[in-house]
CSV table of C-alpha atoms in Angstrom, one decimal:
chain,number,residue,atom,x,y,z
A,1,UNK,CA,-37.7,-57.7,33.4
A,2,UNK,CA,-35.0,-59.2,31.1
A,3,UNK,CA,-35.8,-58.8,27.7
A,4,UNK,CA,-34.0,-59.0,24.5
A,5,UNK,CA,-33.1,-55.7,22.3
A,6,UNK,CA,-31.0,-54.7,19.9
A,7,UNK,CA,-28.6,-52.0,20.6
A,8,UNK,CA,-27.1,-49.2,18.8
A,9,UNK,CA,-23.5,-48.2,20.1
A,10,UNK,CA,-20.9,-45.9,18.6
A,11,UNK,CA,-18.7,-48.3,17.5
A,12,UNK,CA,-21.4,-50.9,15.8
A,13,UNK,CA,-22.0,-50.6,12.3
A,14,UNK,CA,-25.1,-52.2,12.9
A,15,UNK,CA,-27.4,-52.6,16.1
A,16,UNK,CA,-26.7,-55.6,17.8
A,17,UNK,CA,-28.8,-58.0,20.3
A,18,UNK,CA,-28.1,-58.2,23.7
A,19,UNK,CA,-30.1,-58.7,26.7
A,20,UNK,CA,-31.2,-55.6,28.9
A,21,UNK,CA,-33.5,-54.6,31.7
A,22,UNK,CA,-36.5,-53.2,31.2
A,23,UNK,CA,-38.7,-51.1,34.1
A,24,UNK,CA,-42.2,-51.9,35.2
A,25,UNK,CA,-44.9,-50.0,33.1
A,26,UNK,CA,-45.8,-46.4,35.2
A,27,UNK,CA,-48.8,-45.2,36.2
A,28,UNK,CA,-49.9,-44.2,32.4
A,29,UNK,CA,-47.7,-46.8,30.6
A,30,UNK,CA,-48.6,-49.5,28.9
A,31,UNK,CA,-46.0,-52.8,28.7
A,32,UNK,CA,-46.0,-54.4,24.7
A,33,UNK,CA,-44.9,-57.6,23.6
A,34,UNK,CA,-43.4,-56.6,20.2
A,35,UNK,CA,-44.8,-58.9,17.8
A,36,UNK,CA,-43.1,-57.0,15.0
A,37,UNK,CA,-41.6,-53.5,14.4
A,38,UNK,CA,-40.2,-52.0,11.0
A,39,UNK,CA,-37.2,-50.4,10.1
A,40,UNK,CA,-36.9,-46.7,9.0
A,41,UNK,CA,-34.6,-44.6,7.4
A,42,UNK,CA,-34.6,-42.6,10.8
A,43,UNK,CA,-33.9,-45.4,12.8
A,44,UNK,CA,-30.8,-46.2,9.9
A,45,UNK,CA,-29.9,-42.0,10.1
A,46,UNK,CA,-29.7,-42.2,14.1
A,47,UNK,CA,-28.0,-45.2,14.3
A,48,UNK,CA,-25.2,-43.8,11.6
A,49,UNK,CA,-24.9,-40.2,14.0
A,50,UNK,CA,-27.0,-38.5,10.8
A,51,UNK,CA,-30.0,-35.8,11.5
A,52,UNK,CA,-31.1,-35.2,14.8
A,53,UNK,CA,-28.5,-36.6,17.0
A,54,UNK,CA,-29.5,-39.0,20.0
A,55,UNK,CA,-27.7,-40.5,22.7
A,56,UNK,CA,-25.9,-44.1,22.5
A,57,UNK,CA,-25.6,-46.8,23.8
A,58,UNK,CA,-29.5,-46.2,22.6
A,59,UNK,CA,-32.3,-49.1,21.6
A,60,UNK,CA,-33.8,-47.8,18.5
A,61,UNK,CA,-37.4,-48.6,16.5
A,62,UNK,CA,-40.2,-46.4,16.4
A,63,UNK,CA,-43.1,-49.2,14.5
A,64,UNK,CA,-43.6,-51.6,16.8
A,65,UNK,CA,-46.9,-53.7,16.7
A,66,UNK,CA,-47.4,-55.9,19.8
A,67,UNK,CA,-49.9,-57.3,22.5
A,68,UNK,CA,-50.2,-55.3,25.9
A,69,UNK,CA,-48.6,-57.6,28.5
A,70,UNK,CA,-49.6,-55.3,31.2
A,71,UNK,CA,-51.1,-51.8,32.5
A,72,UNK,CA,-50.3,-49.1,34.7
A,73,UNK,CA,-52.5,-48.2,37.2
A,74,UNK,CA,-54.2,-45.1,35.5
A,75,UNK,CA,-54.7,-46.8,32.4
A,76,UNK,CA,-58.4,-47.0,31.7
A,77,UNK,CA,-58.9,-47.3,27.5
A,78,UNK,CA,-56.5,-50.4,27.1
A,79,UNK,CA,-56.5,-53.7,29.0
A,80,UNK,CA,-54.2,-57.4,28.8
A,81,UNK,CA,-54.4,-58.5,26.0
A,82,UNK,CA,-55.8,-55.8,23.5
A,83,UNK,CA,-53.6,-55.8,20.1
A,84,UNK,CA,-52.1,-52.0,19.5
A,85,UNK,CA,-49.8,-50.4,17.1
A,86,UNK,CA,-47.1,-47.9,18.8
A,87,UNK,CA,-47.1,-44.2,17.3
A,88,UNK,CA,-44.4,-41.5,18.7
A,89,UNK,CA,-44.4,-39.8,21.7
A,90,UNK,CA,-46.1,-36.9,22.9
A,91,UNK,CA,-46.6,-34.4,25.6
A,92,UNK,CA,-50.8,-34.7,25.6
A,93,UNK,CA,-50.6,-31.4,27.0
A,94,UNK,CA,-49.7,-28.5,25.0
A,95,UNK,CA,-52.1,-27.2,22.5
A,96,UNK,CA,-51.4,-29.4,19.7
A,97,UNK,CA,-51.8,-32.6,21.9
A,98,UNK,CA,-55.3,-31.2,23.2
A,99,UNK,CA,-56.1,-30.4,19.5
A,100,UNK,CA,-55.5,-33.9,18.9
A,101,UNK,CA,-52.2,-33.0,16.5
A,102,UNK,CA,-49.6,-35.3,18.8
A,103,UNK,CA,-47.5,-34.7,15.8
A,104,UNK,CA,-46.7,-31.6,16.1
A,105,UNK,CA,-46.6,-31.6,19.9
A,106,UNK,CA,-44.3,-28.9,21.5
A,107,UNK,CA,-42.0,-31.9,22.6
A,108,UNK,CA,-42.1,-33.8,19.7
A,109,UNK,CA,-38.4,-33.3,19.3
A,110,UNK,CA,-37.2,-34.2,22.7
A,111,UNK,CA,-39.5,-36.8,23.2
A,112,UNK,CA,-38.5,-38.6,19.5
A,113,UNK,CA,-35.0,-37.8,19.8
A,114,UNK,CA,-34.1,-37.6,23.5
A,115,UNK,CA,-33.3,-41.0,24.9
A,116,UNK,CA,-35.7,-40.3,27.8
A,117,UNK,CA,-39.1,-40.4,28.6
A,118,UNK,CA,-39.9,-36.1,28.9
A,119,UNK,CA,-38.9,-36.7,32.7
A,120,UNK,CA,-35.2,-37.3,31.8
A,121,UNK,CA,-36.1,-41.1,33.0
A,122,UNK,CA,-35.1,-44.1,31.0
A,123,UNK,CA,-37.0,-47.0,31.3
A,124,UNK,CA,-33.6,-49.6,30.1
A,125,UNK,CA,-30.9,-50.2,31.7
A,126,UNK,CA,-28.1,-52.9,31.4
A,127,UNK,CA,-26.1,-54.7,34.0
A,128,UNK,CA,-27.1,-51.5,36.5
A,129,UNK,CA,-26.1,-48.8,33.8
A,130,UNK,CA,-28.9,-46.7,32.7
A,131,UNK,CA,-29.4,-46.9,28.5
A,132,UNK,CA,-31.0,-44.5,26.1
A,133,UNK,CA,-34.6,-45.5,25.3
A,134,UNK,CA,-38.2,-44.2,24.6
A,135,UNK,CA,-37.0,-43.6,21.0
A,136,UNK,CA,-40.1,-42.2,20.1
A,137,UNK,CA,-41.7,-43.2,23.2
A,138,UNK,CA,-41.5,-46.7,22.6
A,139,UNK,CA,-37.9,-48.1,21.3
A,140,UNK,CA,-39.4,-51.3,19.7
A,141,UNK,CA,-35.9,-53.0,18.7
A,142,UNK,CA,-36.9,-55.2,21.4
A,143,UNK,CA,-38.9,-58.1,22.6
A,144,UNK,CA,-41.2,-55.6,24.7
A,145,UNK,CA,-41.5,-51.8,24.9
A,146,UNK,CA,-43.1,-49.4,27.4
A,147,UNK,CA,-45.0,-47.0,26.0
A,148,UNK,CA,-47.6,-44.3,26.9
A,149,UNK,CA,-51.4,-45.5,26.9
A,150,UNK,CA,-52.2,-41.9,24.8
A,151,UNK,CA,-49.7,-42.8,22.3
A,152,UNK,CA,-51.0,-46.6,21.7
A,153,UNK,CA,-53.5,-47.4,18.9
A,154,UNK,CA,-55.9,-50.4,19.7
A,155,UNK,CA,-56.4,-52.1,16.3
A,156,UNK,CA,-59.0,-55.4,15.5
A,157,UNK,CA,-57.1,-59.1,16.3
A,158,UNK,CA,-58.0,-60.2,13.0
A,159,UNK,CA,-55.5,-58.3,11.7
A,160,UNK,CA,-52.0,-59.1,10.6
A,161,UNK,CA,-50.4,-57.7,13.0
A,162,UNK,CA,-47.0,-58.5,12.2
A,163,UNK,CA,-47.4,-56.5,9.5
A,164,UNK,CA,-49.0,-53.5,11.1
A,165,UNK,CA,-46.0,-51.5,12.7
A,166,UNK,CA,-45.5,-49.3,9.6
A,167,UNK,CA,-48.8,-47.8,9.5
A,168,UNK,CA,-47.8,-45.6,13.0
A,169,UNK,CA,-44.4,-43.7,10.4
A,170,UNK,CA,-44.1,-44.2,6.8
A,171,UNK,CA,-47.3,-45.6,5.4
A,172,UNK,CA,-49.0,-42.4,8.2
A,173,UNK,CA,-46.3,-40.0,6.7
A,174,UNK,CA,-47.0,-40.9,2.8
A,175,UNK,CA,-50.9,-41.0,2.9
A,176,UNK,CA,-51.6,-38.7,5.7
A,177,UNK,CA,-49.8,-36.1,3.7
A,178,UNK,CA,-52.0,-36.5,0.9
A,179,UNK,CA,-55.1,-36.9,2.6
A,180,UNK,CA,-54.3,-34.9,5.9
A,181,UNK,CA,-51.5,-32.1,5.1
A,182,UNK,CA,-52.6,-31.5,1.4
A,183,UNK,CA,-55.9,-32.8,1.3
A,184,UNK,CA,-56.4,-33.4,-1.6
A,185,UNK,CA,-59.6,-33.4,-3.8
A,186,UNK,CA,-60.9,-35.0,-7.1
A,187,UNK,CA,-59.6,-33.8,-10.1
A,188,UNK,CA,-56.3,-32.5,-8.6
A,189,UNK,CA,-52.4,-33.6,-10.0
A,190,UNK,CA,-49.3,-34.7,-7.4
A,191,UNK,CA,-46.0,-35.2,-8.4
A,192,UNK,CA,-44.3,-38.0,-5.6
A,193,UNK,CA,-40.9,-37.6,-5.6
A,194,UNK,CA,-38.7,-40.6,-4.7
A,195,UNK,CA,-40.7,-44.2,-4.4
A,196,UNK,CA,-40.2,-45.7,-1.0
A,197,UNK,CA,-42.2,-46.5,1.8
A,198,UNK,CA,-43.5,-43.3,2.7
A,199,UNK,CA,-43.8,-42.2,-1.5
A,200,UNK,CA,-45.6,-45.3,-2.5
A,201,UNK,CA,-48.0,-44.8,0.5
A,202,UNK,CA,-48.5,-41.1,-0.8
A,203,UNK,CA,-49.2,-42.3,-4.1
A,204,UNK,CA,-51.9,-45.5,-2.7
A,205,UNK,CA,-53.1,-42.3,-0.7
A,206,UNK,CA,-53.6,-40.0,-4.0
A,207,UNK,CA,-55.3,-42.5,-5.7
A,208,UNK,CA,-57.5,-43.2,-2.6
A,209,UNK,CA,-58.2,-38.7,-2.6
A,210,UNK,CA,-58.9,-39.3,-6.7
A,211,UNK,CA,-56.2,-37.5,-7.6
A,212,UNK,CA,-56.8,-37.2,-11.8
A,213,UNK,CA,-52.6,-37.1,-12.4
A,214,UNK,CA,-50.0,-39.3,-10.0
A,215,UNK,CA,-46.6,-39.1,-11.1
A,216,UNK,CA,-44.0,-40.8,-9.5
A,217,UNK,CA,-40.4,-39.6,-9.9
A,218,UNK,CA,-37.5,-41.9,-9.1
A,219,UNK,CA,-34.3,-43.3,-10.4
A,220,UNK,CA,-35.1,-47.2,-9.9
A,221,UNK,CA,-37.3,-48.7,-12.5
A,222,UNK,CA,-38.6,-51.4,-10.5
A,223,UNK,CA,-39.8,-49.0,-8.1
A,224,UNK,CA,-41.6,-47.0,-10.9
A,225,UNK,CA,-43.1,-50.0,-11.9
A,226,UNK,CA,-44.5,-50.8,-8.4
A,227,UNK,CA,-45.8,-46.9,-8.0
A,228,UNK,CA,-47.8,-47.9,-11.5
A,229,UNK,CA,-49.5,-50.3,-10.4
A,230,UNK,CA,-50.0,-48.5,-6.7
A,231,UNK,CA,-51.7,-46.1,-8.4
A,232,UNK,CA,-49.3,-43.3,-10.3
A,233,UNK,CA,-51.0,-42.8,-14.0
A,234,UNK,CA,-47.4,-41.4,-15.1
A,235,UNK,CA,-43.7,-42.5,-14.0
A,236,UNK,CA,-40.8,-40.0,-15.1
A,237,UNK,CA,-36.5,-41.2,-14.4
A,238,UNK,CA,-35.0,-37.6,-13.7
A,239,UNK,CA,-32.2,-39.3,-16.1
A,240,UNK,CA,-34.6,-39.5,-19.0
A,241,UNK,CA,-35.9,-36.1,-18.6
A,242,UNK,CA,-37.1,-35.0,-15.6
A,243,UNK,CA,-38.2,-31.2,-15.2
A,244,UNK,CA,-39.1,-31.3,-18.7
A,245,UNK,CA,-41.0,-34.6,-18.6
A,246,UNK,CA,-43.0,-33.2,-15.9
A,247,UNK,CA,-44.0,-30.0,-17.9
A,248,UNK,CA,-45.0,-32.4,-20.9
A,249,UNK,CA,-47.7,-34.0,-18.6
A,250,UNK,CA,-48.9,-30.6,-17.4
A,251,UNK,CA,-47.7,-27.6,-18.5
A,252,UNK,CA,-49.1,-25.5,-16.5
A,253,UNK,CA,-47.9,-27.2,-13.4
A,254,UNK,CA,-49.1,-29.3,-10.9
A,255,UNK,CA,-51.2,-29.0,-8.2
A,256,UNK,CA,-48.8,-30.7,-5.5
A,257,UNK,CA,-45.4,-32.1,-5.4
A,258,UNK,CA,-44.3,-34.3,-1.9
A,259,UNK,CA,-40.6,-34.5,-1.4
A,260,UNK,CA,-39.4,-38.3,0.0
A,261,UNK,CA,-35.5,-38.0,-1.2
A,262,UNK,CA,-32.8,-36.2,0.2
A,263,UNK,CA,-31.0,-34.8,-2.7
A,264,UNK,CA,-31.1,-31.0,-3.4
A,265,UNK,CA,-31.9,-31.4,-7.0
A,266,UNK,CA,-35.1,-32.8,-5.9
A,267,UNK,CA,-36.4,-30.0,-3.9
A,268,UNK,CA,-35.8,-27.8,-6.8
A,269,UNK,CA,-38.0,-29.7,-9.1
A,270,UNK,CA,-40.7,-30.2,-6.6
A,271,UNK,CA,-40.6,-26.1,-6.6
A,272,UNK,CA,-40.0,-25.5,-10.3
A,273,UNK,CA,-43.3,-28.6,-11.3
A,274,UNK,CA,-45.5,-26.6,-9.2
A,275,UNK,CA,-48.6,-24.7,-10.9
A,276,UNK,CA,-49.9,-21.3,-9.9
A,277,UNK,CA,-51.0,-21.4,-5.6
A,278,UNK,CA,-49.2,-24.7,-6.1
A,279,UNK,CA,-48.3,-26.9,-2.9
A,280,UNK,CA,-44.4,-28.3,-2.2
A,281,UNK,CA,-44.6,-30.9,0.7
A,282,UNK,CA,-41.2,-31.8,2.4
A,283,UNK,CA,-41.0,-35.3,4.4
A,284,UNK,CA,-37.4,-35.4,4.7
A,285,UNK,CA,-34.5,-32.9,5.2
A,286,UNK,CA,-32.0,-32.3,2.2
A,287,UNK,CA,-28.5,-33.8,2.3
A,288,UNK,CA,-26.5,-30.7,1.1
A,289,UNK,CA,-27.2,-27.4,0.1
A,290,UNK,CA,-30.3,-26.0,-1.1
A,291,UNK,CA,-31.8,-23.0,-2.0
A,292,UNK,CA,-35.2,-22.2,-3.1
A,293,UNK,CA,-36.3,-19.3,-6.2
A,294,UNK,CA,-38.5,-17.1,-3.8
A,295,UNK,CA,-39.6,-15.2,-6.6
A,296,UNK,CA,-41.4,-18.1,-8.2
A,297,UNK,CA,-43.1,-18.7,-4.9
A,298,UNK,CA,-44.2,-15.0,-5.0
A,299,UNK,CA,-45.0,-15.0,-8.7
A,300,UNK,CA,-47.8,-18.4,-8.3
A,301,UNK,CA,-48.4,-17.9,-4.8
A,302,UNK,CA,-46.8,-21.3,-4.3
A,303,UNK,CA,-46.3,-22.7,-0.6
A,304,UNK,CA,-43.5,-25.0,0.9
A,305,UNK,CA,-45.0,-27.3,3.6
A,306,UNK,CA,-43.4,-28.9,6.2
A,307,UNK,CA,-44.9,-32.3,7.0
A,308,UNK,CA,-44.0,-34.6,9.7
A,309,UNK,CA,-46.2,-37.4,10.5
A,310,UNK,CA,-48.1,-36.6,7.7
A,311,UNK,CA,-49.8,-34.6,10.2
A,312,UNK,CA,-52.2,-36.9,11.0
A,313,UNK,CA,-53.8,-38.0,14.1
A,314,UNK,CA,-52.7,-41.2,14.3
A,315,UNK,CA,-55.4,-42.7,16.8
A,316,UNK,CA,-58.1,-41.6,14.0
A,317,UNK,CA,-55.9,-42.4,10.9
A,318,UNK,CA,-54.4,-45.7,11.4
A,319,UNK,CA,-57.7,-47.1,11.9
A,320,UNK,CA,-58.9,-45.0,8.7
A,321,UNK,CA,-55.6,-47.0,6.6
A,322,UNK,CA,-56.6,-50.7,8.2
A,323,UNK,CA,-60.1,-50.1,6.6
A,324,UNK,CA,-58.9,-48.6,3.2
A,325,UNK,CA,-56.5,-51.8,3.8
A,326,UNK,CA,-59.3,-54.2,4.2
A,327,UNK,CA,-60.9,-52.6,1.2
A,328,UNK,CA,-58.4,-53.1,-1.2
A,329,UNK,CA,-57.8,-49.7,-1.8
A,330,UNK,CA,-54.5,-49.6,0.5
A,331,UNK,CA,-52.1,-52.8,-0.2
A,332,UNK,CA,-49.1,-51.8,2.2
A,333,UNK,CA,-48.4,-55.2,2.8
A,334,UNK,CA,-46.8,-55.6,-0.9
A,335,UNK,CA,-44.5,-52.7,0.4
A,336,UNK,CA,-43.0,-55.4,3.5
A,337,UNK,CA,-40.4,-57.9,3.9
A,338,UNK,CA,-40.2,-59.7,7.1
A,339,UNK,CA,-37.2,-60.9,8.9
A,340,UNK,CA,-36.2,-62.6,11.8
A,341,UNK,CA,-35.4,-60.5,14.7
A,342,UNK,CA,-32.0,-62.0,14.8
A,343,UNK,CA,-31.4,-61.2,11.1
A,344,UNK,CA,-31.7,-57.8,11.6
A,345,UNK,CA,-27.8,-56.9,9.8
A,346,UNK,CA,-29.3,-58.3,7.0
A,347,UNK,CA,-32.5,-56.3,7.0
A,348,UNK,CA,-30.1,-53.1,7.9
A,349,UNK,CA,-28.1,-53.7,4.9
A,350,UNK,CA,-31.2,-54.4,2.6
A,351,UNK,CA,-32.4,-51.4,4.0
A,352,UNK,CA,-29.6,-48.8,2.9
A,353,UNK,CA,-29.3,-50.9,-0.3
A,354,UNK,CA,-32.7,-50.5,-1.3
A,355,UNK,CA,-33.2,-54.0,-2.0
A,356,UNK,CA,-35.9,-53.7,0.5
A,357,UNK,CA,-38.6,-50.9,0.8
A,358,UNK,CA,-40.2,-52.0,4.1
A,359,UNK,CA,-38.1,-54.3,6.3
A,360,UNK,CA,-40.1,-55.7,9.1
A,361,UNK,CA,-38.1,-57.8,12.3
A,362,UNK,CA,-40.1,-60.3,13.4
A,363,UNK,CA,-39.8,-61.2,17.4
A,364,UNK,CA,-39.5,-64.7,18.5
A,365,UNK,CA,-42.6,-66.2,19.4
A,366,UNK,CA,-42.9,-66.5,23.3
């Protein structure tokens, strides 16, 4: 079918719309009108050649929210019409798939990164030329994905769900880290470093664990503000202290720090703020050269934690954040800004700014 995307090319600062073909849905697949899908700063690193590097001319997005349009013929637990949030793609066959932890499925990489469904398939093409796709097993800059039937969350039609698409990467990644990764208990202290998407989810998802100190560390003040009243009990601006202001809250350290920022400075704070069997989460790789004091590690028994999806299961969690949602206790929408689909430079350009911390494109209707 025809369908409208937007596409990343080598020489586009931005991704731009054109119209391209997209396959039928296979055997597992499900097809997904895109009702609405976020941006994220790994859709804004793979577009600009940062990070992993994938293949262009490529159609980006990796939180699309939608309605099934139509089923493959082994799909059994969705049907027309069901309402679903898209997570990442996933083998559903190595240990970690049958463990239910599609995060860190042996595949992950290729099958976020690739361009390709794990077959070396792509389901777009334009004008008879094949084009990079299943960006996360789903690439939801579009008017309609494919995506696998294992990798599709069903959530309730009363919900917004044009505001849903973030819950399957950042607002998964901050909370899931907390609640998941760290699991965190009563009483315990995080330090959030950098205030986001994915660091104000982590610090709604402390508050949700009953964390007794959140402290949000960031450079904008109007983001402090927001992680105030999200939840942090303190807010520290590295340039108005920082290491120091962290060991005036607790001297003796903390009992978890969660990286969101790229800069090397950070990850040495996150190390030096941590308490004795301390825990350092990292969400995002360092821009530049870092190096961490193993002796302190040795010295507290302090830990470094790689976290990706805030290793969550996302077909257990996303319906665990809609309810915390409907409770209150979890107000991602105040996070979101929608846009047109068609406006999407501008949300691209509010998104590297800042002046956005959860762009949302919003398809046109029919």
């Amino acid at each position: 079918m025809r369908i409208m995307a937007a596409v990343s090319r080598p020489d586009s600062p931005v991704p731009r719309l054109e119209p391209v073909d997209l396959e039928p849905p296979r055997g597992d697949e499900i097809l997904v009108r895109v009702v609405a899908t976020g941006i994220c700063h790994t859709d804004i690193n793979s577009h600009a050649g940062r990070g992993v590097p994938v293949p262009k001319p490529i159609v980006l997005g990796h939180e699309g929210a939608g309605v099934v349009e139509a089923v493959g013929a082994g799909v059994t637990t969705l049907k027309v019409g069901d309402h679903v949030v898209l997570s990442g793609g996933s083998c559903g066959a190595c240990p970690s798939c049958r463990a239910a932890r599609p995060t860190y499925c042996r595949q992950a990489m290729p099958a976020a990164f690739g361009g390709q469904r794990l077959d070396g398939s792509s389901p777009l093409s334009q004008n008879g030329e094949r084009l990079a796709g299943a960006f996360f097993g789903q690439s939801s800059f579009a008017t309609h994905a494919l995506a696998s039937a294992r990798t599709a969350v069903a959530v309730p039609k009363d919900l917004p769900l044009h505001l849903l698409g973030p819950l399957a990467c950042g607002m998964i990644t901050g909370a899931g880290s907390i609640i998941e990764a760290f699991k965190v208990r009563p009483g315990q202290s995080v330090v959030v470093f950098g205030t986001g998407g994915v660091g104000l989810a982590a610090i709604m998802g402390a508050r949700i664990a009953g964390a007794s100190r959140i402290v949000a560390v960031d450079l904008n003040a109007d983001r402090l503000a927001l992680a105030g009243e999200l939840g942090a009990t303190d807010t520290v601006n590295p340039r108005e202290g920082g290491d120091e202001a962290l060991r005036a809250i607790l001297p003796d350290g903390f009992d978890f720090s969660f990286v969101t920022a790229d800069h090397p400075s950070v990850y040495a704070s996150a190390v030096a703020c941590l308490g004795p069997e301390g825990s350092c989460g990292i969400a995002v790789a360092p821009h530049g050269a870092w190096s961490v004091d193993v002796g302190y590690l040795l010295a507290g028994g302090r830990k470094l934690q790689g976290i990706i999806g805030g290793s969550a299961n996302p077909q257990t969690f996303i319906p665990t954040l809609v309810e915390y949602w409907r409770q209150g206790r979890f107000p991602f929408d105040r996070l979101i800004q929608t846009y047109p689909f068609a406006d999407i430079a501008r949300a691209w350009d509010d998104t590297i700014s800042g002046r956005t911390i959860k762009p949302v494109l919003l398809m046109p209707e029919g």
